[in-house]
Amino acid sequence: MQSTRGFGSLGRLVLPFLLIVCTLVAGLGWLGWRVLEQDRALERQRIVERLGTGADLAATALAGRLAELDDRLVLVDAAPAAQRASRASAIVGPRGDGVLILRFGRDRVDAYPSSGLLYYPLAPGSPPPSPNRFTRGESLEYREQDYVGAAAFYRVQARSEDPAVRAGALVRLARTLRKANRPDDALAVYGQLEQMGPVPLDDVPADLIARHARCVLFEEARRPGPLRSDAAALHAGLEQGRWRLTEGAFRFFLDEAHRWLGAGPDDEPAARGAEAVAECASALWRDWQGGQLNGDRATGRRSAWFQGVPLLLVWRSTGDSLVALVATPLFLDRQWFSALQPTLDRLNLQIALTDVEGHPVFRAPSGPAGFRIVRSSADTGLPWALHVATANLAADLAQLSARRRFVLAGFGLTAALIAIAAYVTARAVARELEVARLQSDFVSAVSHEFRTPLATLRQLSELLADGRVQNEERRNQYYEDLRHESERLHRLVENLLDFGRMEAGRQEYRFDEIDAYALARRVAEEFERGIAGRGCRIEVNAPDDATGVAVRADPEALARALWNLLDNAVKYSPDARTVSVDARRDGNRFLVSVRDEGLGISADEQRRIFDKFVRGASAVTAGIKGTGLGLAMVQHIVAAHGGDVRVTSDTGKGSTFTIVLPVRDQESGIRDQEPRVRDRTETTRPEPRGR
Ligand code: ADP
């Protein structure tokens, strides 16, 4: 075969083709990389914009809350004393979550809610009862140590209408009873005193004095059970801001409670928050008293730390009064951020606040760079720096990588499509080039095939026409040669026309039932006659009883197929003397083989020689003429008969081509037919065989 001849043009195409494909794929890769980069930048930009939107929303909401707070503090300050509590509670909310409103007057401190302040910067300022009221009793008690007399005196005073006198009398009575070694009576009197509630006695509420004194008595009497429960009640009251105390008194009673309960200072956040608020109130009072909250500091807001707790402080002072809000992060969380939270959740954001030095005030800032932004206090006018970050980083990252995967998949798909398209195009181009090459080979082969008989015809007819051939025997030989060459030409043209029809699927077959043995014998004989004088014999081998194998066939077409095989066998066996035709039946198949001892066909060529225009390399090298159509026609014809054509060959040893046909039912009548005589005719068109 001449397959390598086509590689010249194909080889020239391969390089530019590969170059174009590689450039395309490289360009696509570069484009993909750029798109990925841009997409990533765009997504980052989108995240930053989302963070910015969240920060703006939060800053606006917080600024609005603070402005609203300012207005409400003005209202609290301006309200008549009786209405202040209700106006303050409108700010503080029903639960008073970690927030306190303070109002300072010249000699007065009010807290809303009143239980929210553990201790006050200013003593309540109760007028002490007239000292003269107990002079007599104290004289009996201390100087004369007449505890019975003193107790009787105090009992009388304890019936006074004035609660302050009554409370003073009960304290003294209980004390005298303790001295008289009557602890149970003393306990009972303290019980009465406790019933009086927070009547101030030297700036300390009477019920607190009573409770403390009961604890002291239980301690002295070594009664741990009652001591523990009273001390716990004392501690709870102090922590709840039940009594209005100065810081000194508060700390004294708290230390006492801790001592009895065997516990240290509270570390609970709520307790720490309350202590921080109280300390902040005292600091604010000192500043106000010191005249530091005047002028441009008359109103303000800031974030300040007390007892390790970050507090929001908003104040507004006039010459005579100051009203302030002190809030823990709990207040911000519950009252301000809870309203903002749904919006933040929707935007997948979380917020944190830090003071001007960067210490976390409300939640700690988190999130890697690119997924958080900061708005400074100067930007927002808030007393904190505002940090906004992605709440669910994994979700954002997953979205980023999902987009990346999507883009990559798109480009991968496009690259795969380009590769497939390139492969398909390359295959199609290679095929077309091969077909073009084969066709050009075919044209030159056909020209050669025509040229030889035409030249012979011309020469002989010139000789005969000129009357130069006198010898009659020779003249007859020339006529015979003329007939032979014109038949050859005719066969060539017929072959080409038939093949054209077969290719176009227009070849019509006229099927009849024929005797296969007879057909094989007759074709062999006719062929042998045709090549008479070329020194080659056609030997037909068939079983002795070989008669009457019926096949359904177009005798003319089948004869042509067999003829082509015989023609090839002789053509490609230049030195052979014999070509064998072996016919035999094998079950329901009829096999007719044409065997030669010629050039043979290499194994890799055996598969392709049935394709149109394909010629074997050894045939071309040996200079044997041919068109590459003979075997293609054989295949067409045999396929139309429902049969098969096979080849076995050894290079240099010869080839055997075998036509295999299905056998018809034996019982039907079989006639030895002349190929051109048809009595029963069927017409069919074979499906063109793909190759
Ligand atoms: P052509 O004979 O015109 O070249 P064919 O289709 O009949 O075309 O045969 C195709 C090729 O198969 C031949 O070119 C030849 O190489 C090879 N071939 C066919 N028959 C034989 C044979 N009997 N011996 C050796 N080669 C053969």
XYZ file of C-alpha atoms and ligand atoms in Angstrom:
718
model
C 0.000 0.000 0.000
C 1.140 3.559 -0.558
C -0.073 4.972 2.722
C 3.169 6.787 3.465
C 2.881 8.853 0.327
C 0.064 10.890 1.851
C 2.050 11.798 4.930
C 3.942 14.490 3.098
C 0.942 16.804 2.860
C -0.469 15.540 6.168
C 2.881 16.130 7.874
C 2.923 19.686 6.568
C -0.524 20.245 8.062
C 0.144 18.608 11.432
C 2.505 21.278 12.729
C 0.337 24.351 12.037
C -2.703 22.426 13.189
C -1.050 21.462 16.484
C 0.193 25.027 16.809
C -3.327 26.416 16.381
C -4.818 23.913 18.836
C -2.085 24.534 21.421
C -2.458 28.303 21.007
C -6.213 27.951 21.417
C -5.887 25.816 24.542
C -3.172 28.082 25.978
C -5.334 31.130 25.198
C -8.276 29.469 26.841
C -6.153 28.599 29.872
C -4.956 32.183 30.159
C -8.496 33.476 29.728
C -9.723 31.016 32.352
C -7.055 32.123 34.782
C -7.930 35.794 34.184
C -11.626 35.118 34.584
C -10.919 33.249 37.822
C -8.833 36.137 39.123
C -11.477 38.664 38.157
C -14.221 36.554 39.608
C -12.326 36.214 42.863
C -11.707 39.975 42.996
C -15.358 40.612 42.182
C -16.545 38.251 44.896
C -14.158 39.835 47.418
C -15.477 43.236 46.368
C -18.991 41.988 46.887
C -18.115 40.736 50.355
C -16.509 44.070 51.248
C -19.587 45.890 49.959
C -21.775 43.648 52.089
C -19.595 44.359 55.099
C -19.809 48.087 54.307
C -23.592 47.912 54.056
C -23.737 46.108 57.392
C -21.382 48.619 58.998
C -23.455 51.552 57.708
C -26.642 49.947 58.931
C -25.208 49.226 62.364
C -23.589 52.668 62.706
C -26.819 54.399 61.718
C -28.867 52.262 64.082
C -26.489 52.835 67.004
C -26.224 56.570 66.312
C -30.021 56.728 66.198
C -30.273 54.919 69.520
C -27.771 57.275 71.128
C -29.544 60.366 69.773
C -32.856 59.010 71.013
C -31.215 58.361 74.380
C -30.015 61.967 74.596
C -33.547 63.219 74.023
C -34.977 60.871 76.588
C -32.400 61.874 79.192
C -33.462 65.490 78.704
C -37.030 64.429 79.397
C -35.999 62.562 82.559
C -34.101 65.584 83.819
C -36.913 67.960 83.050
C -39.660 65.810 84.551
C -41.151 66.549 87.970
C -39.623 64.312 90.643
C -42.713 62.095 90.796
C -42.586 61.264 87.094
C -38.850 60.711 86.767
C -39.017 57.056 87.691
C -41.587 56.251 84.998
C -39.674 58.227 82.327
C -36.443 56.534 83.328
C -38.011 53.105 83.249
C -39.127 53.807 79.664
C -35.421 53.960 78.820
C -34.249 51.184 81.053
C -36.907 48.723 79.966
C -38.943 46.380 82.110
C -36.044 44.125 83.121
C -33.407 46.810 83.664
C -30.824 44.653 81.923
C -27.475 45.990 83.073
C -28.495 49.610 82.726
C -29.066 52.405 85.173
C -30.231 55.994 84.977
C -28.672 58.336 87.505
C -29.821 61.757 88.454
C -27.664 63.975 90.634
C -29.059 67.013 92.396
C -27.085 69.366 94.613
C -27.552 67.154 97.679
C -29.250 64.162 96.259
C -28.551 61.101 94.167
C -31.363 59.113 92.566
C -30.975 55.859 90.680
C -33.529 54.225 88.376
C -34.211 51.434 89.001
C -33.402 52.181 92.655
C -32.231 48.608 93.190
C -29.734 48.963 90.361
C -27.176 50.851 92.426
C -25.283 48.796 95.014
C -24.033 51.842 96.855
C -24.450 55.565 96.496
C -21.847 58.265 96.231
C -23.807 60.274 98.802
C -25.277 59.245 102.141
C -29.079 59.292 102.237
C -28.908 62.175 104.696
C -31.470 61.152 107.308
C -31.917 63.592 110.194
C -30.658 61.853 113.353
C -33.224 61.504 116.138
C -32.847 63.955 118.947
C -29.999 62.611 121.137
C -31.926 63.719 124.218
C -34.515 61.036 123.693
C -32.206 58.203 124.866
C -29.976 60.056 127.367
C -31.663 58.572 130.383
C -31.614 55.033 129.058
C -27.971 55.236 128.025
C -27.069 56.580 131.451
C -28.732 53.539 133.056
C -27.103 51.237 130.549
C -23.545 52.500 130.581
C -23.009 54.271 133.886
C -25.155 52.324 136.267
C -25.157 49.139 134.212
C -28.793 48.754 135.186
C -29.809 46.720 132.198
C -33.299 46.034 133.499
C -33.961 49.736 134.013
C -32.407 50.663 130.703
C -34.437 48.000 128.898
C -37.633 49.272 130.488
C -36.771 52.809 129.411
C -36.055 51.737 125.819
C -39.252 49.705 125.709
C -41.216 52.829 126.485
C -39.401 54.750 123.742
C -40.013 51.873 121.325
C -43.683 52.723 121.426
C -43.021 56.190 119.930
C -44.971 57.398 116.913
C -41.753 58.510 115.218
C -40.279 55.526 113.339
C -36.744 56.920 113.711
C -37.179 57.072 117.499
C -38.787 53.674 117.534
C -35.978 52.157 115.521
C -33.336 53.861 117.714
C -35.066 52.526 120.822
C -35.258 48.951 119.455
C -31.555 48.956 118.569
C -30.669 50.063 122.066
C -33.120 47.665 123.685
C -31.646 44.689 121.799
C -28.147 45.820 122.718
C -29.099 46.077 126.428
C -30.697 42.625 126.322
C -27.505 41.188 124.839
C -25.566 42.748 127.657
C -28.098 41.327 130.115
C -27.261 37.962 128.602
C -30.688 37.483 127.133
C -29.803 36.660 123.494
C -33.181 35.164 122.637
C -34.971 38.325 123.758
C -32.407 40.373 121.829
C -33.098 38.263 118.707
C -36.816 38.884 119.071
C -36.244 42.653 119.336
C -34.019 42.550 116.227
C -36.872 40.713 114.542
C -39.168 43.628 115.349
C -36.576 46.082 114.105
C -36.253 44.197 110.826
C -40.005 44.454 110.392
C -39.676 48.245 110.309
C -37.913 48.103 106.948
C -35.280 50.589 105.712
C -35.817 53.299 108.313
C -32.490 55.130 108.319
C -30.464 54.961 111.460
C -27.257 56.957 111.200
C -27.397 56.522 107.396
C -27.849 52.770 107.676
C -31.296 51.159 107.183
C -32.733 49.687 110.364
C -33.574 46.317 108.806
C -29.961 45.925 107.609
C -28.706 46.698 111.118
C -31.153 44.157 112.535
C -30.178 41.431 110.082
C -26.472 42.007 110.651
C -26.955 42.019 114.429
C -28.893 38.743 114.255
C -26.002 37.192 112.366
C -23.582 38.425 115.047
C -25.800 36.873 117.737
C -26.027 33.561 115.871
C -22.268 33.604 115.470
C -21.757 34.229 119.203
C -24.242 31.525 120.065
C -22.498 29.201 117.584
C -25.644 28.485 115.677
C -24.294 27.926 112.119
C -27.623 26.973 110.541
C -29.539 30.182 111.271
C -26.312 32.152 110.799
C -25.870 30.794 107.294
C -29.434 31.475 106.183
C -29.455 35.018 107.626
C -26.013 35.750 106.163
C -27.210 34.462 102.754
C -30.253 36.737 102.931
C -27.980 39.633 103.933
C -25.643 38.888 101.004
C -28.516 38.596 98.521
C -30.009 41.889 99.719
C -26.677 43.627 99.284
C -26.126 42.184 95.805
C -29.624 43.230 94.788
C -29.046 46.803 95.919
C -31.874 46.490 98.403
C -30.471 49.105 100.775
C -29.377 52.580 100.051
C -25.823 52.631 101.420
C -22.593 54.500 101.151
C -19.687 52.604 99.665
C -18.066 52.177 103.129
C -21.212 50.673 104.637
C -21.787 48.461 101.597
C -18.265 47.057 101.712
C -18.417 46.522 105.478
C -21.660 44.505 105.328
C -20.536 42.638 102.187
C -17.258 41.618 103.851
C -19.210 40.471 106.896
C -21.541 38.373 104.719
C -18.582 36.882 102.869
C -16.891 36.066 106.164
C -19.970 34.242 107.449
C -20.601 32.478 104.153
C -16.942 31.562 103.800
C -16.868 33.039 100.283
C -14.679 35.627 98.574
C -15.762 38.572 96.461
C -18.179 37.626 93.710
C -16.778 36.946 90.299
C -20.111 36.458 88.633
C -20.501 38.757 85.581
C -23.805 40.178 86.865
C -22.294 41.002 90.274
C -19.215 42.463 88.651
C -21.408 44.490 86.312
C -23.408 45.903 89.240
C -20.222 46.811 91.140
C -18.825 48.432 87.995
C -21.983 50.528 87.620
C -21.783 51.643 91.265
C -18.119 52.559 90.901
C -18.895 54.437 87.701
C -21.691 56.354 89.485
C -19.250 57.403 92.223
C -16.662 58.499 89.657
C -19.305 60.457 87.775
C -20.420 62.104 91.005
C -16.851 63.088 91.836
C -16.343 64.550 88.380
C -19.581 66.462 88.567
C -18.868 67.693 92.059
C -15.400 68.657 90.924
C -16.937 70.776 88.195
C -15.397 68.694 85.436
C -18.645 68.107 83.601
C -19.270 71.644 82.490
C -18.831 73.561 79.288
C -18.223 71.290 76.313
C -18.154 68.299 78.657
C -21.639 69.091 79.875
C -22.955 66.430 77.539
C -21.076 63.421 76.368
C -20.875 59.755 75.708
C -17.965 57.461 76.160
C -16.904 53.938 76.727
C -15.194 53.461 80.075
C -13.871 50.509 82.050
C -14.760 49.903 85.701
C -13.890 46.679 87.542
C -12.832 45.198 84.202
C -16.293 45.789 82.763
C -16.707 48.031 79.714
C -19.522 50.501 80.325
C -21.325 52.912 78.086
C -21.683 56.269 79.780
C -24.001 58.959 78.418
C -24.531 62.097 80.429
C -26.059 65.505 80.254
C -25.443 68.046 82.988
C -26.871 71.446 83.778
C -25.635 73.670 86.515
C -27.940 72.100 89.109
C -28.364 68.587 87.948
C -26.888 65.787 85.966
C -28.670 62.919 84.361
C -26.729 59.961 83.051
C -27.124 56.481 81.684
C -24.661 53.778 82.640
C -25.008 50.560 80.644
C -23.178 47.237 80.535
C -22.709 45.254 77.283
C -25.766 43.234 78.326
C -27.930 46.280 77.703
C -26.401 46.826 74.246
C -26.947 43.205 73.416
C -30.508 42.882 74.623
C -31.922 46.270 73.773
C -29.990 47.487 70.765
C -28.349 44.617 68.905
C -31.235 42.186 69.252
C -33.284 44.434 66.932
C -30.383 44.609 64.481
C -29.597 40.910 64.576
C -32.105 39.644 61.935
C -30.700 42.105 59.376
C -27.147 41.073 60.261
C -28.082 37.399 60.004
C -29.582 37.971 56.579
C -26.337 39.604 55.456
C -24.272 36.845 57.167
C -22.545 39.455 59.350
C -21.552 39.871 62.955
C -20.661 42.982 64.850
C -18.093 43.763 67.512
C -17.246 46.990 69.329
C -13.892 48.055 70.715
C -12.927 51.103 72.715
C -10.555 53.704 71.312
C -7.595 51.631 72.459
C -8.880 48.554 70.681
C -10.056 46.596 73.725
C -13.181 44.557 73.011
C -16.279 46.160 74.518
C -18.949 44.093 72.845
C -17.811 40.761 71.427
C -14.278 40.302 70.172
C -13.531 41.241 66.539
C -12.914 38.145 64.422
C -12.487 37.007 60.833
C -9.473 37.023 58.504
C -8.425 40.035 56.439
C -10.745 40.555 53.500
C -13.686 39.314 55.504
C -13.936 42.154 58.031
C -13.877 45.926 58.100
C -13.521 48.556 60.826
C -15.266 51.897 61.137
C -13.426 54.136 63.582
C -15.102 56.204 66.229
C -14.185 59.322 64.229
C -15.992 57.901 61.163
C -19.212 57.048 62.929
C -19.400 59.507 65.853
C -19.984 56.533 68.130
C -18.014 56.058 71.350
C -16.573 52.810 69.942
C -14.828 51.493 66.872
C -17.279 49.334 64.930
C -16.019 45.990 63.557
C -18.115 44.105 61.023
C -17.100 40.620 59.940
C -18.542 37.682 58.065
C -20.529 35.627 60.560
C -20.219 32.311 58.784
C -16.826 32.362 57.101
C -17.175 28.772 55.920
C -20.339 29.696 53.976
C -18.578 32.603 52.229
C -15.537 30.461 51.435
C -17.762 27.651 50.195
C -19.550 30.104 47.904
C -16.186 31.350 46.607
C -14.926 27.854 45.895
C -18.278 26.824 44.358
C -18.006 29.722 41.895
C -14.390 28.789 41.203
C -15.374 25.189 40.549
C -18.171 26.335 38.254
C -15.853 28.584 36.223
C -13.168 25.872 36.089
C -15.712 23.288 34.973
C -16.880 25.670 32.233
C -13.359 26.172 30.962
C -12.518 22.499 31.330
C -15.556 21.637 29.265
C -14.641 24.183 26.599
C -11.058 22.859 26.500
C -12.370 19.308 26.201
C -14.706 20.395 23.383
C -11.806 22.089 21.593
C -9.692 18.952 21.988
C -12.509 16.724 20.701
C -13.253 19.095 17.816
C -9.535 19.219 16.984
C -9.307 15.434 17.056
C -12.397 14.980 14.893
C -11.204 17.627 12.434
C -7.740 16.091 12.316
C -9.221 12.670 11.609
C -11.538 14.035 8.940
C -8.690 15.972 7.300
C -6.437 12.902 7.417
C -9.173 10.813 5.838
C -9.885 13.359 3.161
C -6.205 13.594 2.364
C -5.981 9.824 2.172
C -9.035 9.637 -0.089
C -7.629 12.425 -2.249
C -4.338 10.560 -2.510
C -6.064 7.293 -3.343
C -8.213 9.010 -5.915
C -5.225 10.565 -7.609
C -3.511 7.145 -7.593
C -6.679 5.733 -9.067
C -6.839 8.279 -11.860
C -3.252 7.623 -12.873
C -3.814 3.846 -12.586
C -6.946 3.990 -14.748
C -5.087 6.098 -17.316
C -2.409 3.448 -17.480
C -4.981 0.679 -17.728
C -6.591 2.428 -20.691
C -3.411 3.401 -22.369
C -2.048 -0.138 -22.976
C -5.086 -1.672 -24.768
C -5.677 1.585 -26.648
C -2.089 1.641 -27.888
C -2.374 -2.009 -28.957
C -5.695 -1.329 -30.701
C -4.244 1.629 -32.519
C -1.136 -0.207 -33.690
C -2.977 -3.331 -34.838
C -5.763 -1.446 -36.576
C -3.153 0.723 -38.388
C -1.267 -2.359 -39.516
C -4.447 -4.037 -40.724
C -5.799 -0.895 -42.350
C -2.570 -0.304 -44.268
C -2.817 -3.861 -45.574
C 0.714 -4.502 -44.496
C -0.088 -7.850 -42.931
C -0.044 -10.359 -45.744
C 0.201 -13.497 -43.731
C -3.334 -14.673 -43.120
C -2.522 -16.556 -39.998
C -0.897 -13.480 -38.552
C -3.779 -11.349 -39.698
C -6.150 -13.656 -37.891
C -3.966 -13.465 -34.808
C -4.134 -9.651 -34.970
C -7.901 -9.777 -35.254
C -7.975 -12.076 -32.280
C -5.706 -9.620 -30.371
C -7.965 -6.738 -31.396
C -10.978 -8.609 -30.001
C -9.108 -9.487 -26.834
C -7.951 -5.917 -26.193
C -11.345 -4.401 -26.946
C -12.936 -6.935 -24.567
C -10.420 -5.921 -21.934
C -11.277 -2.288 -22.495
C -14.945 -3.116 -22.382
C -14.497 -5.022 -19.105
C -12.558 -2.132 -17.663
C -15.236 0.374 -18.536
C -17.978 -1.999 -17.340
C -16.108 -2.494 -14.088
C -15.847 1.252 -13.530
C -19.509 1.811 -14.335
C -20.600 -1.090 -12.129
C -18.470 0.104 -9.276
C -19.946 3.585 -9.626
C -23.424 2.050 -9.387
C -22.438 -0.087 -6.404
C -21.038 2.897 -4.572
C -24.176 4.884 -5.285
C -26.310 1.932 -4.159
C -27.877 1.722 -7.625
C -26.528 -1.652 -8.681
C -29.375 -4.018 -9.397
C -28.932 -7.744 -8.820
C -31.089 -10.361 -10.459
C -31.166 -13.309 -8.162
C -31.872 -16.788 -9.288
C -31.259 -20.213 -7.939
C -28.094 -21.589 -9.507
C -25.728 -24.524 -9.158
C -22.653 -23.081 -7.493
C -20.286 -25.843 -8.662
C -21.351 -25.375 -12.233
C -20.859 -21.628 -12.027
C -17.380 -21.970 -10.545
C -16.339 -24.471 -13.203
C -17.692 -22.411 -16.056
C -16.032 -19.147 -14.903
C -12.732 -20.955 -14.440
C -12.965 -22.419 -17.953
C -13.885 -19.103 -19.529
C -11.100 -17.354 -17.675
C -8.592 -20.008 -18.709
C -9.617 -19.545 -22.340
C -9.112 -15.811 -21.914
C -5.528 -16.186 -20.744
C -4.650 -18.950 -23.132
C -1.106 -18.604 -24.283
C 0.147 -16.930 -21.062
C 1.432 -20.184 -19.724
C -0.876 -20.338 -16.741
C -3.347 -23.114 -16.024
C -6.534 -22.867 -13.960
C -7.029 -26.035 -11.949
C -10.526 -26.643 -10.586
C -10.748 -28.931 -7.571
C -14.174 -30.144 -6.483
C -15.420 -33.296 -4.797
C -16.316 -36.117 -7.187
C -19.969 -36.035 -6.263
C -20.012 -32.244 -6.538
C -23.290 -31.502 -8.185
C -26.365 -29.598 -7.391
C -25.366 -27.159 -4.626
C -28.001 -24.488 -4.887
C -27.212 -20.913 -4.050
C -29.347 -17.904 -4.596
C -27.268 -15.593 -6.725
C -27.006 -13.166 -9.558
C -24.924 -15.429 -11.825
C -23.455 -12.531 -13.794
C -22.373 -10.604 -10.692
C -21.044 -13.698 -8.957
C -19.146 -14.657 -12.083
C -17.570 -11.214 -12.140
C -16.509 -11.525 -8.484
C -14.864 -14.903 -9.192
C -13.338 -13.546 -12.366
C -11.768 -10.629 -10.436
C -10.202 -13.044 -7.956
C -8.821 -15.190 -10.776
C -7.550 -12.111 -12.578
C -5.707 -10.953 -9.416
C -4.311 -14.444 -8.812
C -2.773 -14.535 -12.275
C -1.758 -10.860 -12.210
C 0.054 -11.084 -8.879
C 1.731 -14.437 -9.602
C 4.087 -13.483 -12.422
C 6.031 -16.765 -12.307
C 3.282 -19.182 -11.336
C 2.130 -21.875 -13.682
C -1.054 -22.858 -11.879
C -3.901 -21.103 -10.119
C -6.273 -23.374 -8.200
C -9.998 -22.981 -7.766
C -11.245 -25.110 -4.864
C -15.015 -25.466 -4.547
C -16.665 -27.369 -1.722
C -19.678 -27.420 0.434
C -19.379 -27.038 4.187
C -22.728 -27.591 5.889
C -25.069 -24.920 4.709
C -22.278 -22.863 3.191
C -20.668 -23.026 -0.213
C -16.984 -22.039 -0.360
C -15.065 -21.253 -3.489
C -11.373 -20.368 -3.059
C -8.890 -18.991 -5.551
C -5.372 -20.009 -4.569
C -2.148 -18.737 -6.098
C 1.540 -18.940 -5.310
C 2.315 -15.346 -6.102
C 3.543 -12.244 -4.245
C 1.324 -12.690 -1.220
C -0.034 -9.877 0.934
C 1.404 -8.643 4.212
C -0.775 -9.084 7.330
C -1.375 -5.363 7.875
C -2.427 -4.874 4.256
C -4.883 -7.779 4.269
C -7.422 -5.764 6.181
C -7.392 -2.743 3.868
C -7.135 -4.197 0.388
C -10.933 -4.529 0.236
C -11.234 -0.723 0.483
C -11.706 1.090 -2.783
C -8.595 2.468 -4.514
C -6.308 0.690 -2.064
C -3.380 -1.125 -3.633
C -0.738 -3.232 -1.966
C 2.792 -1.939 -1.650
C 4.365 -5.026 -3.275
C 1.941 -4.731 -6.218
C 2.964 -1.126 -6.781
C 6.666 -1.878 -6.310
C 6.477 -4.736 -8.793
C 4.937 -2.312 -11.310
C 1.772 -4.395 -11.696
C -1.036 -2.244 -13.008
C -4.366 -2.005 -11.280
C -7.054 0.405 -10.131
C -7.667 -0.801 -6.570
C -11.322 -1.522 -7.355
C -11.357 -5.277 -8.003
C -11.574 -6.531 -4.417
C -13.919 -3.702 -3.400
C -16.308 -4.930 -6.084
C -15.911 -8.544 -4.953
C -16.836 -7.497 -1.450
C -19.867 -5.521 -2.676
C -21.150 -8.428 -4.732
C -20.569 -11.119 -2.106
C -22.169 -8.961 0.586
C -25.215 -8.506 -1.675
C -25.464 -12.316 -1.744
C -25.438 -12.506 2.047
C -21.962 -14.000 1.956
C -18.469 -13.146 2.947
C -15.055 -12.890 1.343
C -11.853 -13.785 3.213
C -8.175 -13.764 2.534
C -5.262 -15.755 3.926
C -1.844 -14.983 2.630
C 1.888 -15.271 3.264
C 4.188 -12.727 1.722
C 6.176 -14.367 -1.034
C 4.279 -17.648 -0.795
C 0.895 -16.845 -2.252
C -2.662 -15.961 -1.319
C -6.027 -17.636 -1.033
C -9.240 -15.629 -1.459
C -12.410 -17.460 -0.426
C -15.986 -16.518 -1.233
C -18.430 -17.976 1.282
C -22.096 -18.136 0.241
C -25.170 -19.446 2.026
C -26.637 -22.610 0.422
C -30.323 -22.800 -0.580
C -32.587 -25.660 0.394
C -31.496 -28.767 -1.576
C -34.941 -29.893 -2.584
C -35.653 -26.990 -4.862
C -34.930 -27.541 -8.529
C -31.457 -26.642 -9.685
C -30.505 -25.755 -13.186
C -27.116 -25.246 -14.573
C -27.593 -21.797 -15.836
C -26.068 -19.700 -18.494
C -25.183 -16.427 -16.816
C -27.119 -14.326 -19.291
C -30.290 -16.462 -19.349
C -32.802 -15.687 -16.617
C -36.180 -17.411 -16.219
C -36.994 -16.355 -12.733
C -35.779 -12.961 -11.735
C -35.589 -11.066 -8.514
C -34.114 -7.685 -8.184
C -32.418 -6.340 -5.081
C -30.087 -3.609 -4.137
C -27.439 -4.369 -1.572
C -26.827 -2.092 1.360
C -23.505 -0.381 0.703
C -20.976 -1.808 3.178
C -19.322 0.614 5.472
C -15.609 0.405 5.747
P -5.893 -3.969 -8.246
O -5.649 -5.370 -8.443
O -6.499 -3.308 -9.368
O -4.761 -3.243 -7.647
P -7.697 -5.028 -6.313
O -8.762 -4.371 -5.459
O -8.126 -6.147 -7.099
O -7.028 -3.884 -7.097
O -6.590 -5.513 -5.328
C -6.124 -4.650 -4.327
C -4.717 -5.021 -3.967
O -4.723 -6.271 -3.300
C -3.814 -5.217 -5.073
O -3.244 -3.951 -5.480
C -2.778 -6.161 -4.543
O -1.792 -5.447 -3.829
C -3.549 -6.977 -3.599
N -3.930 -8.287 -4.166
C -5.148 -8.676 -4.598
N -5.151 -9.950 -4.983
C -3.885 -10.405 -4.796
C -3.234 -11.651 -5.006
N -3.889 -12.715 -5.488
N -1.933 -11.772 -4.692
C -1.253 -10.721 -4.186
N -1.803 -9.497 -3.954
C -3.110 -9.354 -4.286
